[in-house]
Coordinates of C-alpha atoms in Angstrom, one line a residue:
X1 CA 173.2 65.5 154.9
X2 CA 169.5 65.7 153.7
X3 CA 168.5 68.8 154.7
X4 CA 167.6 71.4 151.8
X5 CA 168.9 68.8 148.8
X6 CA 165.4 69.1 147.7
X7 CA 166.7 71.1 144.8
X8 CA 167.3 70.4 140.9
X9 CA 171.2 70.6 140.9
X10 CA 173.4 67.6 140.4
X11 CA 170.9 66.0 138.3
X12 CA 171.2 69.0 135.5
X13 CA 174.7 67.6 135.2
X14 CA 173.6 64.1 134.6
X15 CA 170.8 64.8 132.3
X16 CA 172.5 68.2 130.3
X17 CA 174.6 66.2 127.3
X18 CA 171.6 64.2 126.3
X19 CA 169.1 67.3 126.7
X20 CA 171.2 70.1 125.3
X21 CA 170.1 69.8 121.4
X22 CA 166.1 69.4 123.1
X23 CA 166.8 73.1 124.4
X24 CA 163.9 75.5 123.7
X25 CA 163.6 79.2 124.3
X26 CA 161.0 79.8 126.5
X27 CA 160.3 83.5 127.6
X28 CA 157.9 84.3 130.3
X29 CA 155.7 82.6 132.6
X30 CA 153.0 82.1 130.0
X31 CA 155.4 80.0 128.1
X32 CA 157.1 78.7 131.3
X33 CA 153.3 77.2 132.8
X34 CA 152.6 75.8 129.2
X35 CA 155.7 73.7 128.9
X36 CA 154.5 72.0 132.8
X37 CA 150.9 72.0 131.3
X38 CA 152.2 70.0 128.9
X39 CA 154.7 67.5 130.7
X40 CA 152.3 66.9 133.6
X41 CA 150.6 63.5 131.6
X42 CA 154.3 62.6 130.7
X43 CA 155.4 62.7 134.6
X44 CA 151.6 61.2 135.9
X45 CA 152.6 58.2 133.6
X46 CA 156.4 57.6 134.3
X47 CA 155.5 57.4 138.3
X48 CA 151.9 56.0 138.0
X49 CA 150.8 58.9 139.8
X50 CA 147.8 61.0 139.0
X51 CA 148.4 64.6 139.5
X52 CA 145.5 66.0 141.8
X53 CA 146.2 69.5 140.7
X54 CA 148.2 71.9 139.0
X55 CA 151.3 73.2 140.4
X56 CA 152.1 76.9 140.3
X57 CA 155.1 77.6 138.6
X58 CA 157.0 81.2 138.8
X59 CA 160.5 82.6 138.2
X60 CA 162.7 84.3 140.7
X61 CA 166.0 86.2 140.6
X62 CA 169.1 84.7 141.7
X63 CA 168.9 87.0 144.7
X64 CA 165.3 85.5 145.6
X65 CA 166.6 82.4 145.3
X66 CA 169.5 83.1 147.5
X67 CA 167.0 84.4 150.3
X68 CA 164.7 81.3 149.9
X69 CA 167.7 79.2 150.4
X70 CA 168.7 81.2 153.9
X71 CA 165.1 81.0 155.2
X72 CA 164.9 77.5 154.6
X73 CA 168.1 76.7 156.3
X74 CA 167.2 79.3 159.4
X75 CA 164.2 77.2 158.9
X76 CA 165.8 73.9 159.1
X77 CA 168.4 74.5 161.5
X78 CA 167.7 77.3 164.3
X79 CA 170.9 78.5 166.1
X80 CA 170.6 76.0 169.0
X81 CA 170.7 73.0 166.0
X82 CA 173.0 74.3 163.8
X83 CA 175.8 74.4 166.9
X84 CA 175.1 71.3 167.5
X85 CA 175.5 69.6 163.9
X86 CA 178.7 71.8 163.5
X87 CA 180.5 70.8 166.8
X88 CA 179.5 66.5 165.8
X89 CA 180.7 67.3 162.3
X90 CA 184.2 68.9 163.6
X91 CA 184.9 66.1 166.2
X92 CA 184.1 63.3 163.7
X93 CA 186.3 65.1 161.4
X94 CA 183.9 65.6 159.1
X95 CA 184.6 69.2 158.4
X96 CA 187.2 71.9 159.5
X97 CA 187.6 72.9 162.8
X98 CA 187.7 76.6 160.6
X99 CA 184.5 75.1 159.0
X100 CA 181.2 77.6 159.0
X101 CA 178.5 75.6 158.3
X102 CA 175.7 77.3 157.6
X103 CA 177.5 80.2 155.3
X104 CA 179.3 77.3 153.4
X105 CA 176.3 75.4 152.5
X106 CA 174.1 78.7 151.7
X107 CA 177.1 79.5 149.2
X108 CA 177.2 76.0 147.7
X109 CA 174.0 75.7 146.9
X110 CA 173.5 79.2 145.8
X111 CA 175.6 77.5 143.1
X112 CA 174.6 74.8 142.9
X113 CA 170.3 75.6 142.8
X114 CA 168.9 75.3 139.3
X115 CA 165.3 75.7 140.6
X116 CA 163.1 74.1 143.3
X117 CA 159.7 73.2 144.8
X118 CA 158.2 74.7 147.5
X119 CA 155.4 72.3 149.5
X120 CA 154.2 75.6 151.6
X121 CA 153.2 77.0 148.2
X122 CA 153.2 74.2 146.1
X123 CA 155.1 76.0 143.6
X124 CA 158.0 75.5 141.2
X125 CA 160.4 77.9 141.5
X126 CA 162.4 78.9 138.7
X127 CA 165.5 81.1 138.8
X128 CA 165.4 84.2 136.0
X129 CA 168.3 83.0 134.8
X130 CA 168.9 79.8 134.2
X131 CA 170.3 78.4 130.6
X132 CA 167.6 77.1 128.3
X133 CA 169.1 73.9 127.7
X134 CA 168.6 73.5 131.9
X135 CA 164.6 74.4 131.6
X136 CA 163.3 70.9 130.8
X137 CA 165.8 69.6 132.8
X138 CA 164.8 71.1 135.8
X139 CA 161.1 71.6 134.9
X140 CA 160.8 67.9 134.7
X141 CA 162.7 67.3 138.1
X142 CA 161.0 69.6 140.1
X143 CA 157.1 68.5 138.6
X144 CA 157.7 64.9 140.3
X145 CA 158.6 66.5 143.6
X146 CA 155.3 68.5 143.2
X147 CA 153.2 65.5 142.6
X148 CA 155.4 63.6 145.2
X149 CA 153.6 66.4 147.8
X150 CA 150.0 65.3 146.5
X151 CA 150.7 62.0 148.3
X152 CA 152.7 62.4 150.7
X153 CA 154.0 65.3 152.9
X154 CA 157.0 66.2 152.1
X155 CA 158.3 68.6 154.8
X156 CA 157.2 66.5 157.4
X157 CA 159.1 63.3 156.4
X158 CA 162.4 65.3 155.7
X159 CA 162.1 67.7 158.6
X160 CA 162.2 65.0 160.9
X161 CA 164.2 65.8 164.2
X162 CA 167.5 63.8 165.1
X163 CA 166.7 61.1 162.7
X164 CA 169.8 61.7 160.2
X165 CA 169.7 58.6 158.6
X166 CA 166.1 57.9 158.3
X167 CA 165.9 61.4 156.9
X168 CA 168.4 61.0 154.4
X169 CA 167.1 57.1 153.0
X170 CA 163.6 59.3 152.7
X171 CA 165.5 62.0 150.6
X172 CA 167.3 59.5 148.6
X173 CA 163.8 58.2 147.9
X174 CA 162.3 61.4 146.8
X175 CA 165.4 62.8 144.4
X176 CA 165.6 59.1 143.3
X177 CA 162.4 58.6 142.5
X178 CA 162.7 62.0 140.3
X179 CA 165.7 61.2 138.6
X180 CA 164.3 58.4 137.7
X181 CA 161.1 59.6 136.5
X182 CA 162.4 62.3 134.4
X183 CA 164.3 60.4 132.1
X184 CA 161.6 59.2 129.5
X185 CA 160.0 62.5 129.8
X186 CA 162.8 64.1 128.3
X187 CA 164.0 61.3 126.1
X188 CA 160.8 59.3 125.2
X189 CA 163.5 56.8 123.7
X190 CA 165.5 55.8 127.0
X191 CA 164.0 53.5 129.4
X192 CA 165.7 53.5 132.6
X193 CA 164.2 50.7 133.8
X194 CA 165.9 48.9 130.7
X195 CA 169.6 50.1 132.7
X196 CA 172.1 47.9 134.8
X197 CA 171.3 47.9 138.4
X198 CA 174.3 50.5 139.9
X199 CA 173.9 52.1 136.5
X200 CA 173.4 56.1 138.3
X201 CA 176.1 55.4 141.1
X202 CA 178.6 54.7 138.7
X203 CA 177.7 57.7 136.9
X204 CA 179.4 59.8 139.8
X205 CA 182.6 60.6 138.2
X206 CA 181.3 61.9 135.5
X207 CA 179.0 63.8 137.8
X208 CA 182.2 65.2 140.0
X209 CA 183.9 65.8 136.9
X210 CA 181.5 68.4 135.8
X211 CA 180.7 69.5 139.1
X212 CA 184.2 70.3 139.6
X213 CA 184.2 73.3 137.4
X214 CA 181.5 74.7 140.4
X215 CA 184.4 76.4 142.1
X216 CA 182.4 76.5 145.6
X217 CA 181.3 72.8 145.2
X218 CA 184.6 71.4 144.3
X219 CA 186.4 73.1 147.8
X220 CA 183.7 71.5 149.6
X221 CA 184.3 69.1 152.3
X222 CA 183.8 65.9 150.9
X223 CA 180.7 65.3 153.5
X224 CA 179.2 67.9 151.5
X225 CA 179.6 67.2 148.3
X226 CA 179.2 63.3 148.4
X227 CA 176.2 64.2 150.6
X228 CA 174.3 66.3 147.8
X229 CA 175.2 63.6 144.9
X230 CA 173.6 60.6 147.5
X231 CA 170.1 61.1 147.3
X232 CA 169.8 61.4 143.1
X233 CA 172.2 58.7 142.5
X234 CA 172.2 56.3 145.0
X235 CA 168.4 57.0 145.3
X236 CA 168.1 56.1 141.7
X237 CA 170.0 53.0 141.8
X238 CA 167.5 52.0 144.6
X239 CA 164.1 53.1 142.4
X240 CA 165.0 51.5 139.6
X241 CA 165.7 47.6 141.4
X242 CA 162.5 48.7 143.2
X243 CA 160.5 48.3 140.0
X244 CA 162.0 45.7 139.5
X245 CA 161.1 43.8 142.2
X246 CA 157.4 46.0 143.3
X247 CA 156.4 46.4 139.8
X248 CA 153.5 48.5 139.8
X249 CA 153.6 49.5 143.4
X250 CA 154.7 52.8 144.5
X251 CA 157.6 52.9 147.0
X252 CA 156.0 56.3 148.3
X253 CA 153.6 53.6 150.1
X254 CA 156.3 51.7 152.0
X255 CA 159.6 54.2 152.0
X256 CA 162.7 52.8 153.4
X257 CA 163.7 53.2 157.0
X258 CA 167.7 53.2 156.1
X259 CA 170.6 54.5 154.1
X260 CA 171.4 50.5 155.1
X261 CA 168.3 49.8 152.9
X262 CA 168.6 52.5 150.2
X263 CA 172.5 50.7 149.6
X264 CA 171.5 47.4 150.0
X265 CA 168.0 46.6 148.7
X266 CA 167.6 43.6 149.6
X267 CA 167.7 44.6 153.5
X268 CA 164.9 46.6 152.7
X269 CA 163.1 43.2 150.7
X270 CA 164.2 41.0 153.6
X271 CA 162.3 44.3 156.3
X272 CA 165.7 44.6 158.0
X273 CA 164.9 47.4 160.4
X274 CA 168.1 49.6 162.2
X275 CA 168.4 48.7 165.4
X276 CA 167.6 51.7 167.7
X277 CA 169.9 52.9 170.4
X278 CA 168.6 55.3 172.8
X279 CA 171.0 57.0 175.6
X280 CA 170.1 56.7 179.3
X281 CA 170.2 60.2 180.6
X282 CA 172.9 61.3 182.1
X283 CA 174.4 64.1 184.4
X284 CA 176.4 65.8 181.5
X285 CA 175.0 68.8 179.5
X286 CA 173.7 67.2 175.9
X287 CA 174.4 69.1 173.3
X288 CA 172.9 67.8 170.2
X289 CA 172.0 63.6 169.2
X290 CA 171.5 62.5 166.1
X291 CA 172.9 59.6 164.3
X292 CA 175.1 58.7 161.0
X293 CA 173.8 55.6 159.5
X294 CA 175.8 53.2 156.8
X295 CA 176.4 55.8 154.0
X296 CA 177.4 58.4 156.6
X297 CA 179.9 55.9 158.5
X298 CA 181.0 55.2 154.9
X299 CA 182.1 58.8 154.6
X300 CA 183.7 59.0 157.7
X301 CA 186.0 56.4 156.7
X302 CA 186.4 57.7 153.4
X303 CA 187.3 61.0 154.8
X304 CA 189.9 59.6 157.5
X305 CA 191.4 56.8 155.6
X306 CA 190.8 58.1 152.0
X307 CA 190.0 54.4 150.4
X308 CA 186.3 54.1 149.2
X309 CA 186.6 50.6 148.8
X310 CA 187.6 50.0 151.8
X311 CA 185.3 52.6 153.9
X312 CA 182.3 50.8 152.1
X313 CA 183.4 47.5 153.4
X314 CA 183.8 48.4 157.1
X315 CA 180.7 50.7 156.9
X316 CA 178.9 47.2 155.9
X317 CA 177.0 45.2 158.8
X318 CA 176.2 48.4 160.2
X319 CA 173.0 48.0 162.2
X320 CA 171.9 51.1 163.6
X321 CA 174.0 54.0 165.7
X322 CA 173.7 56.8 168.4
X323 CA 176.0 60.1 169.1
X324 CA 175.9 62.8 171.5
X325 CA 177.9 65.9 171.8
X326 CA 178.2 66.6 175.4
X327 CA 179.8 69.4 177.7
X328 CA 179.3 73.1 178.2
X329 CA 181.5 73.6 175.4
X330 CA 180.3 70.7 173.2
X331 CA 183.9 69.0 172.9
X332 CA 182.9 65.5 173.9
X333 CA 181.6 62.8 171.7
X334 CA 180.2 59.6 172.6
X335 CA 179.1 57.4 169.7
X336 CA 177.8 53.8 170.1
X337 CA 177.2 51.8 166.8
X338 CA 175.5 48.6 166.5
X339 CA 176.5 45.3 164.2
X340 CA 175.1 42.9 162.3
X341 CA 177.4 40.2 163.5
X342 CA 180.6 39.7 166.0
X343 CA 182.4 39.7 162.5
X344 CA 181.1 43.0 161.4
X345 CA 182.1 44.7 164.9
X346 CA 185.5 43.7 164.7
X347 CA 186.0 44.6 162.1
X348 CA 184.7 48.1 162.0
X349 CA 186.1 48.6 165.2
X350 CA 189.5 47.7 163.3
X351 CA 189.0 50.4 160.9
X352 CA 188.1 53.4 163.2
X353 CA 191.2 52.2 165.3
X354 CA 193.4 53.4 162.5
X355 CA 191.1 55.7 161.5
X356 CA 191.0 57.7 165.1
X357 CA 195.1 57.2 165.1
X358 CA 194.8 59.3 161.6
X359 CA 192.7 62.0 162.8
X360 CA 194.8 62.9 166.1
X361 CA 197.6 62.1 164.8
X362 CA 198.2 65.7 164.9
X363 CA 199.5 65.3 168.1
X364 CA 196.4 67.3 170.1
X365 CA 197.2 67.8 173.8
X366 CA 194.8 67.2 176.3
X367 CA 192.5 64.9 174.6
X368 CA 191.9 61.1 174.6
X369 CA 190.1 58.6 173.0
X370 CA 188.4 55.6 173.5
X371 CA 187.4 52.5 171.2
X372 CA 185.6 49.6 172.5
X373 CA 184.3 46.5 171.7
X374 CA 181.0 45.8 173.8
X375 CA 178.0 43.3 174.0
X376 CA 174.7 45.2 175.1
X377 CA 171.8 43.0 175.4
X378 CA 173.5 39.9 173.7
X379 CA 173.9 42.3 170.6
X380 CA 178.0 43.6 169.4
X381 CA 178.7 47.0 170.2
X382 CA 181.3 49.7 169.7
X383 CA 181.9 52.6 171.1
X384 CA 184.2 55.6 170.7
X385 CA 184.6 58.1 173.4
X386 CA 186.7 61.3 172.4
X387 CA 186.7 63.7 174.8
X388 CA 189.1 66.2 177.3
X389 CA 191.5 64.1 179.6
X390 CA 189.6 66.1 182.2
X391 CA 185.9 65.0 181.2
X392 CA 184.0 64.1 184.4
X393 CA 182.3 61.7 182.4
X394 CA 185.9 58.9 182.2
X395 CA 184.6 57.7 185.7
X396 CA 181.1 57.0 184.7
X397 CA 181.0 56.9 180.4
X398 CA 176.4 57.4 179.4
X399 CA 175.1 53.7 178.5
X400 CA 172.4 52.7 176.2
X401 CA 170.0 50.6 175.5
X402 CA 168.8 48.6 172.2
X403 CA 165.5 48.3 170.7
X404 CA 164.6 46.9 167.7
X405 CA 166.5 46.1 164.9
X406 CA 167.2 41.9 163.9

């Protein structure tokens, strides 16, 4: 759920009761290119970065942004990719089989968009009409993404192919890094490096709270909206125990490889790499691959069991995972996970069991479903085959193999 976060939303929530009395009026794109003149030394200093240049900065209409936000998904997600991602997301359970993806997310964050950066014209992009008390706010955000893009590229780490999770720790990096960052630009008094480890992920209900008054947001599946809150939060819980621990170093240098890594930091300290599973071809027509990683199994429990406690602790020990969606008409899924420990297996295994019984418990004729416990190359494996009773593929399920990974 990385793709197209890259935009100053949720964090206007988190950031709009301490900022509101700060609001200033500020007209036209004179005044607009000032105010980032301006904050550019702030945000160099906060992330220890030196900005190389000066990032454009011009206002749109809501209807501009709207078409930005449809090319960028096209962009993101041709046809071929966006059937793919939909049919995994409706046979996890993720979303609605009634579900359409692409207009659903294009409507949500037509809401949700309070301004963005573009890397092809390293701009900031400012809608015509957003509140003044939102300006600095999203000024702020969207400057550290600019200066992200002077050291690093990035499109091409968040465009990266059927690499979900590795995608989404990056994202979590980027938003996190510029929630992070904004703070003492806009309140030269708070330091956030001064706050409780976990501080921003406990923030979230107040985040959902306010959130929920965004009628589109609030109907979302929760894959959406828990997937657009990720990155800022739990990326920000990460960056600040990051300075902690690299204190002067930037993390841009040496990003995470893991939503494992981005939720527990000291896998990342201790170079805990996923595992990587990689499916030996087969004879069956592949559909789309990709792969959820720990936050993503978290919200597949969470979605199927409706605990968050619990989802969190059978999502943990997760050590890397593989899916396809197979078949002419893309109604097979094949998913193999990998685990820390025997433990860990079992007991994810456990949870998916009722989890799986939850989501056919509708009854559904002519399916069936498969959880197994395996060892593949002395490592614990499980696998969940959900597919037609038909499927050629019962006599002769795709394998894997592991590389990687401790």
């Amino acid at each position: 759920m990385d793709r197209l976060t890259r935009l100053a939303g949720a964090v206007v929530v988190l950031l709009t009761v301490g900022c509101r009395e700060r609001a200033q009026a500020v007209q036209g794109e004179a005044e607009l290119k000032d105010m980032v003149h301006r904050m550019m030394p702030a945000v160099a200093q906060t992330t220890g970065l030196k900005f190389k240049s000066q990032p454009l900065v011009l206002r749109r209409s809501r209807e501009q942004v709207r078409d930005y936000l449809i090319h960028k998904f096209d962009e993101d997600l041709p046809p071929a990719e966006l059937a793919g991602l939909q049919s995994s997301l409706r046979l996890f359970g993720l979303i609605p089989d009634s579900l359409d993806l692409r207009s659903t997310m294009i409507d949500v964050l037509t809401e949700q968009v309070a301004g963005y950066y573009d890397p092809d014209s390293n701009a900031l992009y400012i809608p015509a009409d957003i509140e003044p008390f939102q300006l600095r706010i999203v000024v702020s955000h969207e400057l550290v993404h600019a200066l992200q893009d002077q050291y690093v590229r990035l499109d091409s780490i968040i465009t990266q192919r059927h690499a979900n999770d590795r995608r989404s720790a990056a994202q979590a990096i980027l938003e996190g890094q510029a929630t992070v960052s904004q703070i003492p630009v806009l309140m030269p008094e708070q330091n956030p490096d001064t706050f409780p480890l976990g501080w921003f992920w406990r923030q979230r209900a107040a985040m959902a709270a306010q959130q929920s008054q965004m009628k589109l947001f609030a109907h979302a599946p929760l894959w959406i909206r828990e997937g657009l809150i990720f990155p800022y939060l739990g990326g920000a819980d990460f960056i600040v125990w990051f300075r902690h621990k690299y204190f002067g170093r930037s993390v841009l240098d040496s990003m995470p490889q893991s939503t494992e890594q981005i939720l527990h930091p000291e896998r990342y300290a201790l170079r805990d790499e996923p595992t990587e599973v990689t499916f030996v071809s087969n004879g069956d027509t592949v559909q789309w691959q990709d792969n959820l990683g720990e936050y993503e199994t978290r919200l597949l429990f969470q979605q199927l069991l409706g605990n968050e406690s619990e989802a969190a602790t059978l999502a943990t020990g997760w050590d890397g995972d593989r899916y396809e969606v197979l078949g002419p008409k893309s109604d097979v899924l094949l998913w193999y996970s990998v685990w820390d420990d025997a433990a860990a297996a079992t007991r994810f295994a456990g949870g998916l069991q009722r989890a799986w019984a939850k989501r056919r418990a509708d009854g559904r004729m002519g399916r069936r479903a498969e959880i197994k416990q395996l060892t593949n190359n002395g490592r614990p494996v499980v696998r969940l085959v959900d597919a037609p009773t038909n499927w050629k593929g019962w006599s002769a399920i795709p394998a894997v193999t592991l590389s990687g990974g401790t």
